[in-house]
PDB file of C-alpha atoms and ligand atoms in Angstrom:
ATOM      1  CA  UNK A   1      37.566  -9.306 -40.711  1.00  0.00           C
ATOM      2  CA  UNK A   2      41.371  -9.312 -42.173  1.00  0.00           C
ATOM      3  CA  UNK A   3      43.889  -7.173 -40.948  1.00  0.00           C
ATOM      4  CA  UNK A   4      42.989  -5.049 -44.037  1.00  0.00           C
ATOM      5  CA  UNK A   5      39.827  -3.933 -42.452  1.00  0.00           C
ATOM      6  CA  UNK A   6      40.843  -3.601 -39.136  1.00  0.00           C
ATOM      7  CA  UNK A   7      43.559  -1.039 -40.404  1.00  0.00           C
ATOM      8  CA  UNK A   8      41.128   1.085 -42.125  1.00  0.00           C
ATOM      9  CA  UNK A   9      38.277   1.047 -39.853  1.00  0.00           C
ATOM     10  CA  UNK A  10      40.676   1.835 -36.756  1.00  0.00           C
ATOM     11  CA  UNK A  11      42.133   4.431 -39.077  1.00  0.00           C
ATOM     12  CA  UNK A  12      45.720   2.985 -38.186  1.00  0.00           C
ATOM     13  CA  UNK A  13      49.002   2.834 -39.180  1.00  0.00           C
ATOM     14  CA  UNK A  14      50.821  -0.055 -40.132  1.00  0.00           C
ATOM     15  CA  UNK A  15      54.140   0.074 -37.646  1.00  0.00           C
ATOM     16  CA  UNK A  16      55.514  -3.518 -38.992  1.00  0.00           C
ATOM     17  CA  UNK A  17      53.294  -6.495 -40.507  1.00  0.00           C
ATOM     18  CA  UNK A  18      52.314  -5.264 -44.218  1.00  0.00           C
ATOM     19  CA  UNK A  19      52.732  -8.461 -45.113  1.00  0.00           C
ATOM     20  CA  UNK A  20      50.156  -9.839 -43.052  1.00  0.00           C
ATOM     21  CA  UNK A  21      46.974  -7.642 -44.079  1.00  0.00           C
ATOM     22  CA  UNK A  22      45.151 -10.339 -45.642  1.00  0.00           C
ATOM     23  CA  UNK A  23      44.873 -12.528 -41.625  1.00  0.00           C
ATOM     24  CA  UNK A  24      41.851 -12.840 -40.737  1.00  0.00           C
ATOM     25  CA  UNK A  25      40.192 -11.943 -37.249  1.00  0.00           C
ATOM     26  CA  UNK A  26      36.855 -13.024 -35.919  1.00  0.00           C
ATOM     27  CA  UNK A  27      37.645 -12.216 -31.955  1.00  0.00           C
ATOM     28  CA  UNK A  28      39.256  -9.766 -29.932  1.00  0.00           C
ATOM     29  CA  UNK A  29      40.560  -8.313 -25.931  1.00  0.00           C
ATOM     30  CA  UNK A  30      41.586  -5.224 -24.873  1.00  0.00           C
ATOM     31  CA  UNK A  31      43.380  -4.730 -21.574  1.00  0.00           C
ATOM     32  CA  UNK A  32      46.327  -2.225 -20.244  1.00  0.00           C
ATOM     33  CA  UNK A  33      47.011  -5.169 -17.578  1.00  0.00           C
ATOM     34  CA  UNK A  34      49.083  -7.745 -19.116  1.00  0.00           C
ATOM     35  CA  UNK A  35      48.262 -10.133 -15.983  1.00  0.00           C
ATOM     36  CA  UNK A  36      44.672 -10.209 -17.402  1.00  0.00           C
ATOM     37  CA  UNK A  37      46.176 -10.351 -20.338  1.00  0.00           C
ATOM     38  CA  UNK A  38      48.110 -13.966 -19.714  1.00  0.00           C
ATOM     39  CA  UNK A  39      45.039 -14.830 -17.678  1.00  0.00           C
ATOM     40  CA  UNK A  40      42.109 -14.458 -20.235  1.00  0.00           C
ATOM     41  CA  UNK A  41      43.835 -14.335 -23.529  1.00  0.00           C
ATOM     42  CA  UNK A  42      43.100 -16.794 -26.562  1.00  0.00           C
ATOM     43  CA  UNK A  43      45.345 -17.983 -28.798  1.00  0.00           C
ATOM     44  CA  UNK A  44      44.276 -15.957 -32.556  1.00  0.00           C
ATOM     45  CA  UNK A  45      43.035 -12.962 -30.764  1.00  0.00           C
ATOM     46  CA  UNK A  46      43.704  -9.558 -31.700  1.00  0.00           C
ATOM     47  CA  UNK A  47      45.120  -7.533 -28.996  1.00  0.00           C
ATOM     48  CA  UNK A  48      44.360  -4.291 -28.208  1.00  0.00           C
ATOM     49  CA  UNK A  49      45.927  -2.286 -24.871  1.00  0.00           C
ATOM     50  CA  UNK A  50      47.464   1.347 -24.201  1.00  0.00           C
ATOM     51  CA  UNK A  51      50.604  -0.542 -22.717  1.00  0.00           C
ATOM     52  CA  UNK A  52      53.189   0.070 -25.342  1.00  0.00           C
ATOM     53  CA  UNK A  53      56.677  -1.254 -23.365  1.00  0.00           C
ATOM     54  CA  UNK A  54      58.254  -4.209 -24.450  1.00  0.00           C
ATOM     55  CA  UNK A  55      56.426  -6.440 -22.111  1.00  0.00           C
ATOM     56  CA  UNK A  56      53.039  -5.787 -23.961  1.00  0.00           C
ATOM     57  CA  UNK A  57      54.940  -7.455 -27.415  1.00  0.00           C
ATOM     58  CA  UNK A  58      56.524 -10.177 -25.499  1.00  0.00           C
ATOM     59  CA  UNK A  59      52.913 -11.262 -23.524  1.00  0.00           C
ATOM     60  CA  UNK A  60      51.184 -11.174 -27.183  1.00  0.00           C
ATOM     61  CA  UNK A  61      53.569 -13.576 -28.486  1.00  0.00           C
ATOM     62  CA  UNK A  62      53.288 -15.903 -25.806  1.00  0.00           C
ATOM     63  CA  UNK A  63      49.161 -15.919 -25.524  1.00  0.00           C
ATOM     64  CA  UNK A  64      49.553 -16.224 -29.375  1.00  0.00           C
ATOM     65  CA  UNK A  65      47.753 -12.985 -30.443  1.00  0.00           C
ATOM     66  CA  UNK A  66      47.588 -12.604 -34.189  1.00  0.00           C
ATOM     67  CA  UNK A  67      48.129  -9.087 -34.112  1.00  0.00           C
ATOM     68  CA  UNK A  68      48.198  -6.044 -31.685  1.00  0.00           C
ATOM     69  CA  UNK A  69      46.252  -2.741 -32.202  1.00  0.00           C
ATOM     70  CA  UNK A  70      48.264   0.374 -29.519  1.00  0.00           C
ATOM     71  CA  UNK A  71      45.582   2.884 -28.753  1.00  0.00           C
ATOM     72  CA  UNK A  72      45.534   6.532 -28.355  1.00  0.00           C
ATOM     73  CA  UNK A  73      48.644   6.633 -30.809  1.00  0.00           C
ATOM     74  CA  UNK A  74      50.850   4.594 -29.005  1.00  0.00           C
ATOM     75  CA  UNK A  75      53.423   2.283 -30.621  1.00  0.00           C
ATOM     76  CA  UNK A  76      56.276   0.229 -29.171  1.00  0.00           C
ATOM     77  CA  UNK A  77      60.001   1.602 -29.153  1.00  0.00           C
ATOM     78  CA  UNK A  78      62.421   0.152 -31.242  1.00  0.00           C
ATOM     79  CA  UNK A  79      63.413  -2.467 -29.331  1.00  0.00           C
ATOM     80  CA  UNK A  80      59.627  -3.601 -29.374  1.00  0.00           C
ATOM     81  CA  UNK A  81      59.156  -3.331 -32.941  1.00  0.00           C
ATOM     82  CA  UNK A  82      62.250  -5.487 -33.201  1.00  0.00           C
ATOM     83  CA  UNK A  83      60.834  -8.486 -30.892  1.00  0.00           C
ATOM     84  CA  UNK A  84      57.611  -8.008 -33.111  1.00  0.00           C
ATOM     85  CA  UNK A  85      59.284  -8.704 -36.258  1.00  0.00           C
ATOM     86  CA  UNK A  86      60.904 -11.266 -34.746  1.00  0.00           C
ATOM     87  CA  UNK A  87      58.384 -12.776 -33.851  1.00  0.00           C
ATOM     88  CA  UNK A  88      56.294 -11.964 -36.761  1.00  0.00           C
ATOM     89  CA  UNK A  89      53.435 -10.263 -34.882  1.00  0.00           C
ATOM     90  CA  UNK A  90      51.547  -7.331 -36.819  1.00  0.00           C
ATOM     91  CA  UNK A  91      51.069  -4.077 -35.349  1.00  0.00           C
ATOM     92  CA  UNK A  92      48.925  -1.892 -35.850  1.00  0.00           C
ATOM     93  CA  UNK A  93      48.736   2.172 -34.016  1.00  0.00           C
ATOM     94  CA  UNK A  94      45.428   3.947 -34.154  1.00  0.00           C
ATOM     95  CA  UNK A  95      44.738   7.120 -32.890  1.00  0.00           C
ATOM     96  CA  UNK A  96      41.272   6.136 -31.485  1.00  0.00           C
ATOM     97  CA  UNK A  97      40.802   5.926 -27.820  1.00  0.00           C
ATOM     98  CA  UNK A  98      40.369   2.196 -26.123  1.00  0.00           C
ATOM     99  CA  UNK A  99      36.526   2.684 -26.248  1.00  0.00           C
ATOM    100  CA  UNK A 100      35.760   3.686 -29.748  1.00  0.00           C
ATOM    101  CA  UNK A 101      38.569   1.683 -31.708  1.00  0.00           C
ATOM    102  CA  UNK A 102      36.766  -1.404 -29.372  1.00  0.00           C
ATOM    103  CA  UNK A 103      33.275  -0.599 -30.141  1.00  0.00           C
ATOM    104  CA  UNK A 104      34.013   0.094 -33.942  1.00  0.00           C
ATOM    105  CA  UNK A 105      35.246  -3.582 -34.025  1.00  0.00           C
ATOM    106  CA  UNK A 106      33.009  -5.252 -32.002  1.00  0.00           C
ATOM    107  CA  UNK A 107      29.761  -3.223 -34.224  1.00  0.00           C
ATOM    108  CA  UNK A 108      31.663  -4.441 -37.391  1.00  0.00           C
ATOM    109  CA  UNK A 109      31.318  -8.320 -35.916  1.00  0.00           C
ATOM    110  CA  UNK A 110      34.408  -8.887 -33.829  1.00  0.00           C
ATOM    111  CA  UNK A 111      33.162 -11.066 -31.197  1.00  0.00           C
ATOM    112  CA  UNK A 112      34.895 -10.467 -27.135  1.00  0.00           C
ATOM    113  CA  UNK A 113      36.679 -13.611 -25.849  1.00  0.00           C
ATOM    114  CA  UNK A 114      34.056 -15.218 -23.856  1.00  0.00           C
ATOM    115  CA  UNK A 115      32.099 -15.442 -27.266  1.00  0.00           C
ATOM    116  CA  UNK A 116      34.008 -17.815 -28.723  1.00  0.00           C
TER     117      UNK A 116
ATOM    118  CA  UNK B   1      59.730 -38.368 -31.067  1.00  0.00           C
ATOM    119  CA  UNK B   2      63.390 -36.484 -30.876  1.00  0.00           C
ATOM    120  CA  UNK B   3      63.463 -36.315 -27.115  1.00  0.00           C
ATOM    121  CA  UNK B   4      63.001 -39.927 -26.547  1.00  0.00           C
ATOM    122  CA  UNK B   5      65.960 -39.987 -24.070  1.00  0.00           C
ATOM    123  CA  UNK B   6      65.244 -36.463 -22.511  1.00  0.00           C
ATOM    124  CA  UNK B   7      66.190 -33.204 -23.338  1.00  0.00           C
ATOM    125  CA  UNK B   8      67.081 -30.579 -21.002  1.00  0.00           C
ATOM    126  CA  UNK B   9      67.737 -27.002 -21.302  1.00  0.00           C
ATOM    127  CA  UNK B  10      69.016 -24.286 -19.063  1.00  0.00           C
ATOM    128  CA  UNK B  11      68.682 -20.627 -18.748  1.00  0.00           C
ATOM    129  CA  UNK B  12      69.872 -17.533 -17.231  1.00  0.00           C
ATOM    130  CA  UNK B  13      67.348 -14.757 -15.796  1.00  0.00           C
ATOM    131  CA  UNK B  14      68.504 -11.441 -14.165  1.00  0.00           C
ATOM    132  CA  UNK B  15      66.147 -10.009 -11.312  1.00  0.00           C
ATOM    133  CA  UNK B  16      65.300  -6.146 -12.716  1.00  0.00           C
ATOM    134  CA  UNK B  17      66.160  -7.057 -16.190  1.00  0.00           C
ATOM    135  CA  UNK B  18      63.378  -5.375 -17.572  1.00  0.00           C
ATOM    136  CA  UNK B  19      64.268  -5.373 -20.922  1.00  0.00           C
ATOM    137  CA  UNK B  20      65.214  -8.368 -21.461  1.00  0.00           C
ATOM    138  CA  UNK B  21      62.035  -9.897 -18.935  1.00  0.00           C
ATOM    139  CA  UNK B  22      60.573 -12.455 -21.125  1.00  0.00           C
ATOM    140  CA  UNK B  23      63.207 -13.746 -23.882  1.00  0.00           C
ATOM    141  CA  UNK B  24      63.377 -16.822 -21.902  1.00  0.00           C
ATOM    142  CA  UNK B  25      60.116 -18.256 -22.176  1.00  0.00           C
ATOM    143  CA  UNK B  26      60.019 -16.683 -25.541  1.00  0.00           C
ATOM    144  CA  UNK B  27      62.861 -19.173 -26.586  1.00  0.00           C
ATOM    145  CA  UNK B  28      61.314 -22.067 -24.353  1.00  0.00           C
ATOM    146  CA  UNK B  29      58.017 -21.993 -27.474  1.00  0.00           C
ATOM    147  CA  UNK B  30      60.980 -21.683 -30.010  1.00  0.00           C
ATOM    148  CA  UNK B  31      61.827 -24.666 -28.608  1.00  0.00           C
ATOM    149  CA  UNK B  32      58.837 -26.235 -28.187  1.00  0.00           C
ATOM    150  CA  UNK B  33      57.409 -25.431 -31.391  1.00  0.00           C
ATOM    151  CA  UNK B  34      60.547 -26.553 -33.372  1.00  0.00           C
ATOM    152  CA  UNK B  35      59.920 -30.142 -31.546  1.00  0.00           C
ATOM    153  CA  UNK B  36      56.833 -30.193 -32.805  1.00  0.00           C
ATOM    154  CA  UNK B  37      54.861 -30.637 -29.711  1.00  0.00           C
ATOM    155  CA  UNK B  38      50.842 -29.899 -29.323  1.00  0.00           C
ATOM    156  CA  UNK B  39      50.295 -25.983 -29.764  1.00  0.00           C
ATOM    157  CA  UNK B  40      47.960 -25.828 -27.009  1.00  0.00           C
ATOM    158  CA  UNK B  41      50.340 -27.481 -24.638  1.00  0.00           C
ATOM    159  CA  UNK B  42      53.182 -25.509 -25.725  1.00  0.00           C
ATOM    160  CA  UNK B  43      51.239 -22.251 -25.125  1.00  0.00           C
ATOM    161  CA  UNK B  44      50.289 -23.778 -21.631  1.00  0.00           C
ATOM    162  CA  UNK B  45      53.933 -23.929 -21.109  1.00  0.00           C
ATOM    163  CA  UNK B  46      55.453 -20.715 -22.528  1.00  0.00           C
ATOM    164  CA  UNK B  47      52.634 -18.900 -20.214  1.00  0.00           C
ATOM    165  CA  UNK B  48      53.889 -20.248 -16.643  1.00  0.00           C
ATOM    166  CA  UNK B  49      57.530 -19.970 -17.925  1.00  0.00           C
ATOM    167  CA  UNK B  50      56.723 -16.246 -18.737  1.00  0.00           C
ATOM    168  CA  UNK B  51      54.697 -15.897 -15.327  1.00  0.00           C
ATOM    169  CA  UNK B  52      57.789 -17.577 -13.199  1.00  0.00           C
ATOM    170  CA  UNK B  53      60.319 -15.428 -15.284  1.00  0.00           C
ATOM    171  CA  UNK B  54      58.068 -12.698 -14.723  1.00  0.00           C
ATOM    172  CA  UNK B  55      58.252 -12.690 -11.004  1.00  0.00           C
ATOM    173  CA  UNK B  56      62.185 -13.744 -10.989  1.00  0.00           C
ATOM    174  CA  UNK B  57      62.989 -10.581 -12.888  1.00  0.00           C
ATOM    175  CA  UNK B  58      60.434  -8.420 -10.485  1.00  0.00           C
ATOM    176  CA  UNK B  59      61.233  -9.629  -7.214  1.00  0.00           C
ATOM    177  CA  UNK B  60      64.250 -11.755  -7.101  1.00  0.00           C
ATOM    178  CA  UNK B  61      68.522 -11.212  -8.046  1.00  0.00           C
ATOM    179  CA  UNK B  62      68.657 -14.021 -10.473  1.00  0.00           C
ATOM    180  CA  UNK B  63      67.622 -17.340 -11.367  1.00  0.00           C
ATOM    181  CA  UNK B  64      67.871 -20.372 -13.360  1.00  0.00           C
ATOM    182  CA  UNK B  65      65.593 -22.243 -15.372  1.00  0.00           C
ATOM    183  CA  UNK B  66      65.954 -26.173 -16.271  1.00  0.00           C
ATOM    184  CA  UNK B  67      63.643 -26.983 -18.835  1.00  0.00           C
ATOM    185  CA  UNK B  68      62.915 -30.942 -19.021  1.00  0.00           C
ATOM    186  CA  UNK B  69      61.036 -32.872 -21.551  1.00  0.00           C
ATOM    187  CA  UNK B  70      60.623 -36.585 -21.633  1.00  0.00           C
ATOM    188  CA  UNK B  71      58.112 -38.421 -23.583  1.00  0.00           C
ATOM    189  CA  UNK B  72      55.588 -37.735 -21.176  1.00  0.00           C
ATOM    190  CA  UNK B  73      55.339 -34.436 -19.795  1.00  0.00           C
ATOM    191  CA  UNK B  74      57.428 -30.700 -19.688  1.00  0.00           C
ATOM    192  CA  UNK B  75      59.163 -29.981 -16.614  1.00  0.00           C
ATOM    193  CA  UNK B  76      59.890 -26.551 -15.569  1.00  0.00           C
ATOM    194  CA  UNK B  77      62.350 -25.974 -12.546  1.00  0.00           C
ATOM    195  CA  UNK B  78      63.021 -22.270 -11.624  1.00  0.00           C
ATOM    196  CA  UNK B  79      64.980 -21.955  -9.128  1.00  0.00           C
ATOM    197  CA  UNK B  80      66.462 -18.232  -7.897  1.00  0.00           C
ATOM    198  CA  UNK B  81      68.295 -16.366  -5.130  1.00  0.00           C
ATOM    199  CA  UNK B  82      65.963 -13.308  -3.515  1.00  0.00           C
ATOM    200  CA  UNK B  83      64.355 -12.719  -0.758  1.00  0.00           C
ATOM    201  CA  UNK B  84      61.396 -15.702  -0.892  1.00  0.00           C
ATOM    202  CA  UNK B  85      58.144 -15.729   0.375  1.00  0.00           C
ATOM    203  CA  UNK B  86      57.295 -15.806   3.684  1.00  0.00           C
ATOM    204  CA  UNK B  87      53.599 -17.242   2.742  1.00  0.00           C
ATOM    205  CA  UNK B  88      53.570 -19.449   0.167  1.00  0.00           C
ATOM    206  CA  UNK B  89      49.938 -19.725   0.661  1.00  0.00           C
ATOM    207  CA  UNK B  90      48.864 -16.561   0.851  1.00  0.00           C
ATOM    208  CA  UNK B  91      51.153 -15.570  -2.108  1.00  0.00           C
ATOM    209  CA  UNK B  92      49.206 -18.215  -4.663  1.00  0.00           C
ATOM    210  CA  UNK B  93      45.804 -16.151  -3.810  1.00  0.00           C
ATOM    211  CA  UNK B  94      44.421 -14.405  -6.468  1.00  0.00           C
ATOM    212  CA  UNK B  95      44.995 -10.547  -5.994  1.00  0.00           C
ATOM    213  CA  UNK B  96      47.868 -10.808  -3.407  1.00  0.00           C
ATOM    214  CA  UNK B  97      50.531  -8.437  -5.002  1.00  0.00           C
ATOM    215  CA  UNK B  98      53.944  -7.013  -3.115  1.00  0.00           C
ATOM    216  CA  UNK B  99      54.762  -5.572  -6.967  1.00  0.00           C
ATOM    217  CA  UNK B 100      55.737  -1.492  -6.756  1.00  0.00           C
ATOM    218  CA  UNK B 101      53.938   1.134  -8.410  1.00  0.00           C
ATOM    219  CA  UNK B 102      56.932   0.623 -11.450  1.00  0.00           C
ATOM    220  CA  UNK B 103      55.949  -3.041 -12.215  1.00  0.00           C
ATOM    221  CA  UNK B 104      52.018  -2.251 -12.140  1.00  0.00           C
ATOM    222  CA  UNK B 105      52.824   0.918 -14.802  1.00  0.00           C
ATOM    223  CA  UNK B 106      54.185  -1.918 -16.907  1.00  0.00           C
ATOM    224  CA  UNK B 107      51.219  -3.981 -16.883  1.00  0.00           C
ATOM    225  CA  UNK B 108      52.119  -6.491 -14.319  1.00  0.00           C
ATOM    226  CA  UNK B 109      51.535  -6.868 -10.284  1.00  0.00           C
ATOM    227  CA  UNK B 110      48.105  -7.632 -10.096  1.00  0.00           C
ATOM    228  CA  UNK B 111      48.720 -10.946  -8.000  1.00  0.00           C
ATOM    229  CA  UNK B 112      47.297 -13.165 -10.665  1.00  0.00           C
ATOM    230  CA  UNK B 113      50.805 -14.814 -12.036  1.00  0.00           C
ATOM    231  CA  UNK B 114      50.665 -17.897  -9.510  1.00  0.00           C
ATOM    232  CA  UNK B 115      47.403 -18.526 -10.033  1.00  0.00           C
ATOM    233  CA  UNK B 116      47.602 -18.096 -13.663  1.00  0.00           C
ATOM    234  CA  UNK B 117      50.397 -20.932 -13.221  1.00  0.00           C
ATOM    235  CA  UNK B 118      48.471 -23.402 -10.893  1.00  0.00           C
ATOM    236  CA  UNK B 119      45.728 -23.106 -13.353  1.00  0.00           C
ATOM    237  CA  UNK B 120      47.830 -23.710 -16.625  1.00  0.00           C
ATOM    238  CA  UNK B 121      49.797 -26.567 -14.807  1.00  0.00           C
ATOM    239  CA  UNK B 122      49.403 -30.188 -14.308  1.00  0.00           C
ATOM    240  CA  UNK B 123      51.666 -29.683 -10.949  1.00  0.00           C
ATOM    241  CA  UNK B 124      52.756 -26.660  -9.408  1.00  0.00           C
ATOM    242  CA  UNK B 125      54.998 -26.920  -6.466  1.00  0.00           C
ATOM    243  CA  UNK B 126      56.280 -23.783  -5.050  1.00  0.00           C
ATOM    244  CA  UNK B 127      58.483 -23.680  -2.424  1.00  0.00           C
ATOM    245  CA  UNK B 128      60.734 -21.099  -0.752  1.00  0.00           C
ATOM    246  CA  UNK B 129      62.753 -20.002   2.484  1.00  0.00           C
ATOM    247  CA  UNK B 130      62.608 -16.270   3.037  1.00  0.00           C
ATOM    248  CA  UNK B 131      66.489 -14.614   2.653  1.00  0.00           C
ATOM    249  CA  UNK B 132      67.421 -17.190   0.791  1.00  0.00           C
ATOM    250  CA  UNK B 133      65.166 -17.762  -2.853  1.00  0.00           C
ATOM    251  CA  UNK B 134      62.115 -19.335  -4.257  1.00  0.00           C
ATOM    252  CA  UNK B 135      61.810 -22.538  -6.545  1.00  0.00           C
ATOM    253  CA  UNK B 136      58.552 -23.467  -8.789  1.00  0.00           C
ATOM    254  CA  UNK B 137      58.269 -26.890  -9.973  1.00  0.00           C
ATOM    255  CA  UNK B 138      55.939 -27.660 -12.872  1.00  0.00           C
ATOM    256  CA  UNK B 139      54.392 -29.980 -14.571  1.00  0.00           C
ATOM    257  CA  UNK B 140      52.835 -30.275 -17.613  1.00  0.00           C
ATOM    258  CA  UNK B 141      51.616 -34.119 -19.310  1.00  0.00           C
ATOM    259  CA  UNK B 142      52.249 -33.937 -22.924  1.00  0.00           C
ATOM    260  CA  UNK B 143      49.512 -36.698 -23.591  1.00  0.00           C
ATOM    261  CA  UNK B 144      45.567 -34.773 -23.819  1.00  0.00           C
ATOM    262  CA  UNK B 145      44.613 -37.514 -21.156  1.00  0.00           C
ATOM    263  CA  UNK B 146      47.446 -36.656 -19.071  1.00  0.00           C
ATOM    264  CA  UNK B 147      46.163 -33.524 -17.887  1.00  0.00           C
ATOM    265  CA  UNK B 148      45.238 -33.949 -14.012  1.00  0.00           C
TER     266      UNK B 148
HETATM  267  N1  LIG C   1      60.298 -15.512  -7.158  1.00  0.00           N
HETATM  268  C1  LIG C   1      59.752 -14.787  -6.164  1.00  0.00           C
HETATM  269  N2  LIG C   1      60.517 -14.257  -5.171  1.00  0.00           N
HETATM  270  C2  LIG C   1      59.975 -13.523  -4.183  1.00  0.00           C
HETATM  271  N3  LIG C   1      58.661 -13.254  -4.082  1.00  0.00           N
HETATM  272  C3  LIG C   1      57.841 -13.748  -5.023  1.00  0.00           C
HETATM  273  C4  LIG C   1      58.327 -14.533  -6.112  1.00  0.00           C
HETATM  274  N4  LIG C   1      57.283 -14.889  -6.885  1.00  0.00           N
HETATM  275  C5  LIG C   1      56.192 -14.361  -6.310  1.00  0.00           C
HETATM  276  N5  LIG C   1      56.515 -13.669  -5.184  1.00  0.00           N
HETATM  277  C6  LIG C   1      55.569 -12.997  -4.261  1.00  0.00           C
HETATM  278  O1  LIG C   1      54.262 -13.497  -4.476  1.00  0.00           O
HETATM  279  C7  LIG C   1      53.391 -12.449  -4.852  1.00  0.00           C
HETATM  280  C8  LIG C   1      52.348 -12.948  -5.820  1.00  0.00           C
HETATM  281  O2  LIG C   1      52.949 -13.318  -7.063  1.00  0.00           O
HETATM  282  P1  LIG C   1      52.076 -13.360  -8.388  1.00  0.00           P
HETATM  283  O3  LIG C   1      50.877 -14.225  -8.136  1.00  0.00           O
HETATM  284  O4  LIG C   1      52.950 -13.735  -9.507  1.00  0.00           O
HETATM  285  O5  LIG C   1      51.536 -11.894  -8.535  1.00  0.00           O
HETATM  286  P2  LIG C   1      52.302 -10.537  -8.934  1.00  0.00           P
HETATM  287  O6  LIG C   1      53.602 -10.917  -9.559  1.00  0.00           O
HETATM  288  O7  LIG C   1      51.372  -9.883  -9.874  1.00  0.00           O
HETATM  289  O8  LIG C   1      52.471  -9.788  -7.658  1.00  0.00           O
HETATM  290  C9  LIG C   1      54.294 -11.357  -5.389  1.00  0.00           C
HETATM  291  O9  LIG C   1      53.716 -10.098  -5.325  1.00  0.00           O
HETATM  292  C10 LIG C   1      55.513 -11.501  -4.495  1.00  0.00           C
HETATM  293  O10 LIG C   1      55.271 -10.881  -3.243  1.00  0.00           O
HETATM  294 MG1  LIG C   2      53.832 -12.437 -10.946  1.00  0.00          MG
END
């Protein structure tokens, strides 16, 4: 699925990464606890979490997520989207809760992390 | 390779910098990528930096990092001023957390950052004398067969 479909199936907004809608995603994680986060992560995964501090951008970049999808219309501060285009990591902000914006990707063939 | 003779960097981390928690190990990959070493390794290492920084920032008043690389492996030495750990032991277990309600709001605190560490490293060595600091030493080979 490209980043494309993710936006418009999560219904989300594009905070920073336009340039990035054609990536391509075939697995994803979801976690508010960035020490499960570090722990379980795959490099190429698309991150979603509720966490929106600066921590959550910082712990994408370094497990190498591809792009990161806030939840319940959260979005990092400034200073977040900053270290994201810094670091040239997509976000995305969707309104949906953690459950449904997870299920809608996982029905539309996002596999989970221990799928891969 | 570029860092036939060694390269060594050093850095700067301030216990209860929150905001800045993390641009270390951030600029450790920046350095690893631009030196062209194995993603996979490089991810290895920009995760225990992150972890060590991690906990420098949450429980210590500073630290440095010396970042090492030789032709065979990445050395990380983190060495800071806090107050230690009394059990070094009991502090690697999985789930053993002294974080504050503040640090697990941000995500973090859930005793898995050690471990996490011991399992991305080739050698973890953590030492520490309570009042005085904490030092990690690790190890990771650069070579695939290297890894212990
Ligand atoms: N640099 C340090 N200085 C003092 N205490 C530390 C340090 N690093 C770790 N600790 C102690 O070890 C515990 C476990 O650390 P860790 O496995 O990283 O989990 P967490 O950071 O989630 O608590 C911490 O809660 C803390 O009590
Ligand atoms: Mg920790």
């Amino acid at each position: 699925m490209t980043l494309e479909e993710v936006v418009k199936l999560l219904e989300a907004e594009i905070v920073w990464g336009e340039q990035y809608l054609d990536q391509e995603f075939e697995f994803a994680g979801a976690s508010d606890l960035m020490s499960d986060v570090l722990a379980f992560g795959k490099a190429g995964v698309l991150l979603l979490t509720g966490l929106a501090n600066i921590q959550s951008v910082c712990t994408a970049r370094i497990i190498e997520a591809k792009a990161v999808v806030y939840v319940r219309g959260r979005k990092p501060d400034k200073e977040g989207i900053e270290l994201a285009r810094m670091n040239k990591l997509p976000i995305l902000s969707t309104g949906f809760l953690m459950y449904k914006a997870c299920g809608l990707l996982y029905s539309h063939g996002i596999r989970g992390l221990e799928d891969r | 390779m570029a860092f036939d003779q060694g390269l060594s960097h050093r850095f700067e981390i301030k216990g209860g910098d929150f905001a800045k928690a993390g641009r270390v190990s951030l600029e450790v990959k920046e350095i690893l990528h631009d030196l062209g070493i194995d993603p996979v390794i490089a991810r290895r290492v920009a995760i225990v930096s992150y972890e060590a920084e991690m906990n420098v920032v949450m429980y210590a008043t500073r630290g440095e990092m010396v970042l090492q690389l030789d032709p065979e492996a990445i050395r990380i030495v983190l060495e800071d001023e806090g107050p230690g750990i009394r059990d070094t032991e009991m502090a690697m277990r999985e789930g053993y957390s002294t974080a504050t309600e503040q640090m697990r709001e941000m995500g973090f605190g859930a005793g898995m950052g050690l471990p996490n560490i011991k399992k991305n490293a080739d050698r973890f060595e953590l030492t520490s004398e309570v009042g005085k600091g904490t030092c990690c030493r690790i190890v990771i080979h650069l070579s695939p067969g290297g890894r212990a």
